[in-house]
Tab-separated table of C-alpha atoms in Angstrom:
chain	number	residue	atom	x	y	z
A	1	MET	CA	81.916	98.841	-121.217
A	2	GLU	CA	78.806	99.934	-119.159
A	3	TYR	CA	78.140	103.806	-120.257
A	4	VAL	CA	75.742	105.894	-118.114
A	5	ILE	CA	75.302	108.700	-120.492
A	6	THR	CA	75.344	108.295	-124.436
A	7	THR	CA	74.530	111.401	-126.462
A	8	ASP	CA	74.461	111.164	-130.539
A	9	ARG	CA	74.550	114.233	-132.608
A	10	LEU	CA	72.573	116.146	-129.397
A	11	THR	CA	71.893	119.648	-130.627
A	12	ARG	CA	69.727	122.781	-128.827
A	13	LYS	CA	69.426	126.174	-130.779
A	14	PHE	CA	67.603	128.959	-129.305
A	15	GLY	CA	66.390	130.518	-132.425
A	16	GLU	CA	68.753	131.188	-134.870
A	17	PHE	CA	71.537	131.044	-132.192
A	18	THR	CA	73.113	127.003	-131.890
A	19	ALA	CA	73.999	126.775	-128.065
A	20	VAL	CA	75.356	122.965	-128.814
A	21	ASP	CA	75.888	121.709	-132.062
A	22	LYS	CA	75.390	117.708	-133.049
A	23	VAL	CA	77.436	116.464	-129.896
A	24	SER	CA	78.149	112.571	-129.608
A	25	PHE	CA	80.147	111.077	-126.589
A	26	GLN	CA	79.683	108.785	-123.959
A	27	VAL	CA	80.686	108.747	-120.166
A	28	ARG	CA	81.600	105.723	-118.413
A	29	LYS	CA	80.210	104.156	-115.088
A	30	GLY	CA	82.203	104.694	-111.968
A	31	GLU	CA	84.030	107.726	-113.564
A	32	VAL	CA	84.473	111.903	-113.162
A	33	PHE	CA	83.779	113.278	-116.564
A	34	GLY	CA	84.839	116.718	-117.263
A	35	PHE	CA	83.322	119.219	-119.799
A	36	LEU	CA	85.816	122.019	-120.020
A	37	GLY	CA	85.555	125.031	-121.816
A	38	PRO	CA	85.203	129.128	-121.680
A	39	ASN	CA	81.884	130.390	-120.437
A	40	GLY	CA	79.081	130.558	-123.179
A	41	ALA	CA	80.774	127.608	-124.946
A	42	GLY	CA	77.725	125.076	-124.133
A	43	LYS	CA	78.336	123.521	-121.031
A	44	SER	CA	75.405	124.418	-118.971
A	45	THR	CA	72.840	123.872	-121.646
A	46	MET	CA	74.536	120.019	-122.171
A	47	ILE	CA	74.087	119.492	-118.398
A	48	ARG	CA	70.264	120.923	-118.527
A	49	MET	CA	69.522	119.058	-121.328
A	50	LEU	CA	71.199	115.808	-120.181
A	51	CYS	CA	69.268	116.216	-116.588
A	52	GLY	CA	65.774	116.378	-118.600
A	53	ILE	CA	65.523	119.990	-117.715
A	54	LEU	CA	65.741	121.353	-121.380
A	55	GLU	CA	64.517	119.600	-124.233
A	56	PRO	CA	66.938	119.264	-127.159
A	57	THR	CA	66.260	120.112	-130.419
A	58	GLY	CA	68.093	117.735	-132.159
A	59	GLY	CA	69.706	114.529	-131.801
A	60	GLU	CA	69.367	111.589	-129.277
A	61	ALA	CA	70.523	110.763	-126.052
A	62	THR	CA	70.261	107.914	-123.462
A	63	VAL	CA	70.904	108.625	-119.634
A	64	LEU	CA	71.139	105.609	-117.122
A	65	GLY	CA	69.511	103.195	-120.039
A	66	TYR	CA	66.424	106.161	-120.314
A	67	ARG	CA	65.951	107.989	-123.778
A	68	LEU	CA	65.644	111.741	-122.805
A	69	ASP	CA	62.938	112.009	-125.502
A	70	GLN	CA	60.843	109.295	-124.071
A	71	ASP	CA	61.649	109.404	-120.173
A	72	PRO	CA	62.781	112.871	-118.960
A	73	GLU	CA	61.049	112.507	-115.824
A	74	LYS	CA	62.581	109.157	-114.863
A	75	ILE	CA	65.743	110.400	-115.527
A	76	LYS	CA	64.881	113.348	-113.229
A	77	LYS	CA	64.270	110.881	-110.315
A	78	ASN	CA	67.714	109.098	-110.857
A	79	ILE	CA	69.829	112.063	-110.738
A	80	GLY	CA	71.455	114.575	-108.932
A	81	TYR	CA	71.986	118.126	-109.990
A	82	MET	CA	73.755	120.830	-108.350
A	83	SER	CA	73.557	124.255	-110.212
A	84	GLN	CA	76.495	126.799	-109.810
A	85	LYS	CA	73.895	128.772	-107.902
A	86	PHE	CA	73.584	126.286	-105.386
A	87	SER	CA	69.651	125.664	-105.538
A	88	LEU	CA	69.907	126.702	-101.558
A	89	TYR	CA	66.689	128.343	-99.921
A	90	HIS	CA	68.364	130.941	-97.924
A	91	ASP	CA	65.589	131.444	-95.601
A	92	LEU	CA	66.064	127.778	-94.128
A	93	THR	CA	68.690	126.662	-92.097
A	94	VAL	CA	71.320	123.761	-93.071
A	95	LYS	CA	69.086	121.403	-91.497
A	96	GLU	CA	65.662	122.553	-93.050
A	97	ASN	CA	67.324	122.600	-96.828
A	98	LEU	CA	68.294	119.201	-96.268
A	99	ASN	CA	64.835	118.445	-94.593
A	100	PHE	CA	63.284	119.648	-97.937
A	101	TYR	CA	65.474	118.083	-100.453
A	102	ALA	CA	64.586	114.611	-98.740
A	103	GLY	CA	61.127	115.113	-99.166
A	104	ILE	CA	61.462	116.149	-103.349
A	105	TYR	CA	63.339	112.557	-103.368
A	106	GLU	CA	60.572	110.857	-101.185
A	107	ILE	CA	63.343	109.809	-98.946
A	108	SER	CA	61.050	107.861	-96.006
A	109	ARG	CA	61.807	109.412	-92.306
A	110	ARG	CA	63.463	106.349	-91.348
A	111	GLU	CA	65.978	106.923	-93.865
A	112	ALA	CA	66.213	110.691	-93.809
A	113	GLY	CA	67.611	111.016	-90.431
A	114	PRO	CA	70.627	108.913	-90.739
A	115	ARG	CA	71.760	110.180	-94.150
A	116	ILE	CA	70.649	114.093	-93.480
A	117	LYS	CA	73.342	113.397	-90.672
A	118	GLU	CA	75.808	111.964	-92.855
A	119	MET	CA	75.444	115.404	-95.453
A	120	ILE	CA	76.104	117.271	-92.506
A	121	GLU	CA	79.045	115.501	-91.605
A	122	MET	CA	80.522	115.688	-95.409
A	123	ALA	CA	79.421	119.191	-95.610
A	124	GLY	CA	82.034	119.974	-92.225
A	125	LEU	CA	78.624	121.285	-90.977
A	126	THR	CA	78.133	119.604	-87.673
A	127	GLY	CA	77.137	122.132	-85.094
A	128	ARG	CA	75.741	124.221	-87.573
A	129	GLU	CA	72.779	122.701	-88.546
A	130	ASN	CA	70.438	125.128	-87.062
A	131	GLU	CA	72.492	128.448	-88.930
A	132	PHE	CA	70.683	130.147	-91.914
A	133	ALA	CA	71.852	129.228	-95.031
A	134	VAL	CA	72.227	132.645	-96.346
A	135	ASN	CA	74.982	133.238	-93.492
A	136	LEU	CA	77.112	130.324	-94.808
A	137	SER	CA	80.694	130.980	-96.307
A	138	GLY	CA	81.016	130.350	-100.330
A	139	GLY	CA	82.524	127.140	-99.603
A	140	TRP	CA	80.002	126.035	-96.831
A	141	LYS	CA	77.058	126.760	-99.131
A	142	GLN	CA	78.836	124.849	-101.915
A	143	ARG	CA	79.069	121.641	-99.804
A	144	LEU	CA	75.758	121.871	-98.447
A	145	ALA	CA	74.429	122.182	-101.929
A	146	LEU	CA	76.328	118.846	-102.719
A	147	GLY	CA	74.604	117.079	-99.856
A	148	CYS	CA	71.298	118.349	-101.092
A	149	ALA	CA	71.876	116.969	-104.759
A	150	ILE	CA	73.482	113.353	-103.438
A	151	LEU	CA	71.055	113.083	-100.277
A	152	ALA	CA	68.940	109.824	-102.555
A	153	ARG	CA	72.363	108.509	-103.292
A	154	PRO	CA	72.000	108.690	-106.993
A	155	PRO	CA	73.852	106.557	-109.103
A	156	LEU	CA	74.554	109.635	-111.528
A	157	VAL	CA	75.556	113.373	-110.386
A	158	PHE	CA	75.880	116.372	-112.608
A	159	LEU	CA	77.617	119.194	-111.261
A	160	ASP	CA	77.469	122.428	-113.347
A	161	GLU	CA	80.115	125.305	-112.441
A	162	PRO	CA	80.359	123.887	-108.755
A	163	THR	CA	82.986	125.600	-107.676
A	164	SER	CA	82.574	129.018	-109.343
A	165	GLY	CA	82.943	131.909	-106.575
A	166	VAL	CA	84.670	129.509	-103.779
A	167	SER	CA	88.318	129.909	-102.568
A	168	PRO	CA	90.814	127.363	-103.757
A	169	THR	CA	91.422	125.676	-100.530
A	170	SER	CA	87.315	124.779	-100.899
A	171	ARG	CA	87.616	123.829	-104.256
A	172	ARG	CA	90.335	121.193	-103.414
A	173	ARG	CA	88.515	119.970	-100.914
A	174	PHE	CA	85.451	119.777	-102.922
A	175	PHE	CA	87.007	117.832	-105.601
A	176	HIS	CA	88.421	115.321	-102.881
A	177	ILE	CA	84.961	114.776	-101.819
A	178	ILE	CA	83.835	114.130	-105.359
A	179	ARG	CA	86.523	111.401	-105.886
A	180	GLU	CA	85.273	109.942	-102.756
A	181	LEU	CA	81.683	109.794	-103.933
A	182	VAL	CA	83.566	108.010	-107.425
A	183	ARG	CA	84.928	105.368	-105.340
A	184	GLU	CA	81.780	104.706	-103.596
A	185	GLY	CA	80.543	104.132	-107.232
A	186	THR	CA	78.653	107.487	-108.288
A	187	THR	CA	79.397	108.670	-111.630
A	188	VAL	CA	80.133	112.276	-111.878
A	189	MET	CA	79.725	114.586	-114.669
A	190	VAL	CA	80.888	118.090	-114.313
A	191	SER	CA	81.558	121.455	-116.045
A	192	THR	CA	84.534	123.571	-115.126
A	193	HIS	CA	86.924	126.113	-116.718
A	194	PHE	CA	89.352	125.850	-114.414
A	195	MET	CA	92.661	123.508	-115.540
A	196	ASP	CA	93.499	122.456	-112.303
A	197	GLU	CA	89.964	120.499	-111.747
A	198	ALA	CA	89.773	119.320	-115.136
A	199	GLN	CA	93.158	117.671	-114.526
A	200	ARG	CA	91.413	115.651	-111.669
A	201	CYS	CA	88.779	114.238	-114.054
A	202	HIS	CA	89.417	110.524	-115.229
A	203	ARG	CA	88.413	112.010	-118.854
A	204	LEU	CA	87.513	115.803	-120.627
A	205	GLY	CA	85.553	116.499	-123.387
A	206	PHE	CA	86.838	120.053	-124.533
A	207	ILE	CA	84.027	122.233	-126.077
A	208	SER	CA	83.719	125.805	-127.634
A	209	SER	CA	81.139	127.433	-129.281
A	210	GLY	CA	78.868	124.748	-128.724
A	211	GLN	CA	81.235	121.732	-130.500
A	212	LEU	CA	83.001	119.379	-128.728
A	213	MET	CA	86.506	119.196	-130.005
A	214	ALA	CA	88.326	116.423	-128.037
A	215	VAL	CA	87.419	113.663	-125.666
A	216	ASP	CA	90.324	111.953	-123.627
A	217	THR	CA	92.125	111.478	-120.567
A	218	PRO	CA	93.955	114.447	-119.654
A	219	GLU	CA	97.446	113.042	-120.295
A	220	ASN	CA	96.674	111.533	-123.577
A	221	LEU	CA	95.299	114.787	-124.857
A	222	LYS	CA	98.418	116.570	-124.080
A	223	LYS	CA	100.246	114.067	-125.958
A	224	LYS	CA	97.702	113.954	-128.903
A	225	VAL	CA	96.638	117.523	-129.513
A	226	ILE	CA	99.793	119.052	-128.849
A	227	GLU	CA	102.533	118.437	-131.903
A	228	GLY	CA	105.973	119.817	-131.382
A	229	LEU	CA	108.444	120.968	-128.517
A	230	MET	CA	106.839	123.164	-125.648
A	231	VAL	CA	109.215	125.219	-124.159
A	232	GLU	CA	108.751	127.819	-121.286
A	233	LEU	CA	110.618	131.235	-121.441
A	234	ASP	CA	111.097	133.784	-118.612
A	235	LEU	CA	111.348	137.134	-120.025
A	236	PRO	CA	111.245	140.683	-118.052
A	237	ASN	CA	108.061	142.471	-120.011
A	238	SER	CA	106.659	138.732	-120.995
A	239	LEU	CA	103.596	140.540	-122.139
A	240	THR	CA	104.922	143.362	-124.438
A	241	ARG	CA	107.371	140.420	-126.108
A	242	MET	CA	104.836	138.155	-127.192
A	243	GLN	CA	104.088	139.741	-130.457
A	244	GLU	CA	108.004	139.931	-131.159
A	245	ILE	CA	108.350	136.162	-130.450
A	246	LYS	CA	105.088	135.168	-132.474
A	247	ASN	CA	106.714	137.031	-135.477
A	248	LEU	CA	109.936	134.666	-135.365
A	249	GLU	CA	109.401	132.149	-138.278
A	250	PHE	CA	109.938	128.832	-136.699
A	251	VAL	CA	107.385	129.492	-133.648
A	252	ARG	CA	104.433	127.782	-134.147
A	253	GLU	CA	102.477	129.714	-131.188
A	254	CYS	CA	103.094	131.702	-127.932
A	255	THR	CA	100.923	132.384	-125.386
A	256	ILE	CA	101.206	133.745	-121.616
A	257	HIS	CA	101.025	131.968	-118.510
A	258	GLY	CA	101.249	134.209	-115.180
A	259	ALA	CA	104.683	135.732	-115.570
A	260	LEU	CA	105.780	133.052	-118.083
A	261	LEU	CA	105.268	132.379	-121.791
A	262	HIS	CA	105.191	129.149	-123.342
A	263	VAL	CA	106.399	128.761	-126.623
A	264	LEU	CA	105.438	125.934	-129.435
A	265	LEU	CA	108.463	124.748	-131.343
A	266	SER	CA	108.873	122.229	-134.045
A	267	ASN	CA	112.324	120.542	-132.526
A	268	GLU	CA	115.448	121.291	-130.634
A	269	GLU	CA	116.940	122.921	-133.391
A	270	ASP	CA	114.220	125.541	-132.791
A	271	LYS	CA	114.841	125.763	-129.355
A	272	THR	CA	118.579	127.095	-129.632
A	273	GLU	CA	117.265	129.534	-132.242
A	274	LEU	CA	114.886	130.799	-129.818
A	275	GLU	CA	117.436	131.348	-126.884
A	276	LYS	CA	119.923	132.962	-129.711
A	277	SER	CA	116.849	135.598	-130.522
A	278	THR	CA	115.461	136.238	-127.056
A	279	GLY	CA	119.017	135.787	-124.945
A	280	ALA	CA	116.870	133.993	-122.379
A	281	GLN	CA	117.189	130.212	-121.549
A	282	ALA	CA	114.215	127.904	-122.936
A	283	LYS	CA	112.943	125.589	-120.807
A	284	ILE	CA	111.510	122.229	-122.393
A	285	ILE	CA	108.083	121.602	-120.351
A	286	GLU	CA	105.097	119.052	-120.434
A	287	PRO	CA	102.229	120.916	-122.248
A	288	SER	CA	99.425	121.998	-119.792
A	289	LEU	CA	95.689	121.596	-120.212
A	290	GLU	CA	95.262	125.373	-120.994
A	291	ASP	CA	97.987	125.016	-123.855
A	292	VAL	CA	95.636	122.164	-125.178
A	293	PHE	CA	92.668	124.249	-124.994
A	294	ILE	CA	94.816	127.115	-126.966
A	295	ALA	CA	95.659	124.596	-129.468
A	296	LEU	CA	91.971	123.107	-130.094
A	297	SER	CA	90.777	126.611	-130.171
A	298	HIS	CA	93.362	127.168	-133.030
A	299	LYS	CA	92.368	124.242	-135.054
A	300	GLY	CA	88.842	125.382	-134.805
A	301	GLY	CA	87.770	121.668	-135.458
A	302	LYS	CA	87.990	118.354	-133.763
A	303	ALA	CA	91.142	116.321	-132.977
């Protein structure tokens, strides 16, 4: 198995605050590896360290075979990086932004022209080449920023919360583009707090308070982390009845998902008791990634 990223107890502190706490994991060549966690969990700090932007305060890592502590500049030259702020120059046009990044990546003039044209087509900006970036919608800015990040065709791309602030339609289109990149051989590491995006990753790392709690495929995480029977309840005033249901002795967990409640039980007998107690039908469901994250958060440790 070829790994493009390997970390061993990687740590970053800011004074007394530990943003990333002894994190170890590996990313395989040609996969979409997702970092899932709430805001402030340490996702951006981890990505900035792996990009060679931020120096770790402990542990080790290799990226594309280069050691983070010895070759950060070589790492920077061989990766693509897209931050959640999109890193665009608003006073430049679409084409001027791409030309600027072609210069940064030292792409020859002969190669730059076709690649810029390819990125414009990928971003759906054909006919808008001379439009200033400031006038683009969130989705177009997002795809233009991706085009700038992958202009040099890097083997590894880091995407830090790339879909924040864009529409659900733009988010879906963006991940379709990501999967196309992977089919062409690119490895992608993406941080997100959206569960639907996490579901599209090959493997996921759940991070909370700087600690990595679990790493596996979305389906395996659902099977391994959720121990018991998950059911769904459709109740009037579900939010106000949550505590009542949590207090039932056979209920292990109860969380709200939109207008519905997800209730974790031990077995079918508990399901029968829950239906008697609530007067509602309990529908057996497959746990969601949100259920997994809540369970891991409550465990407060690694799975």
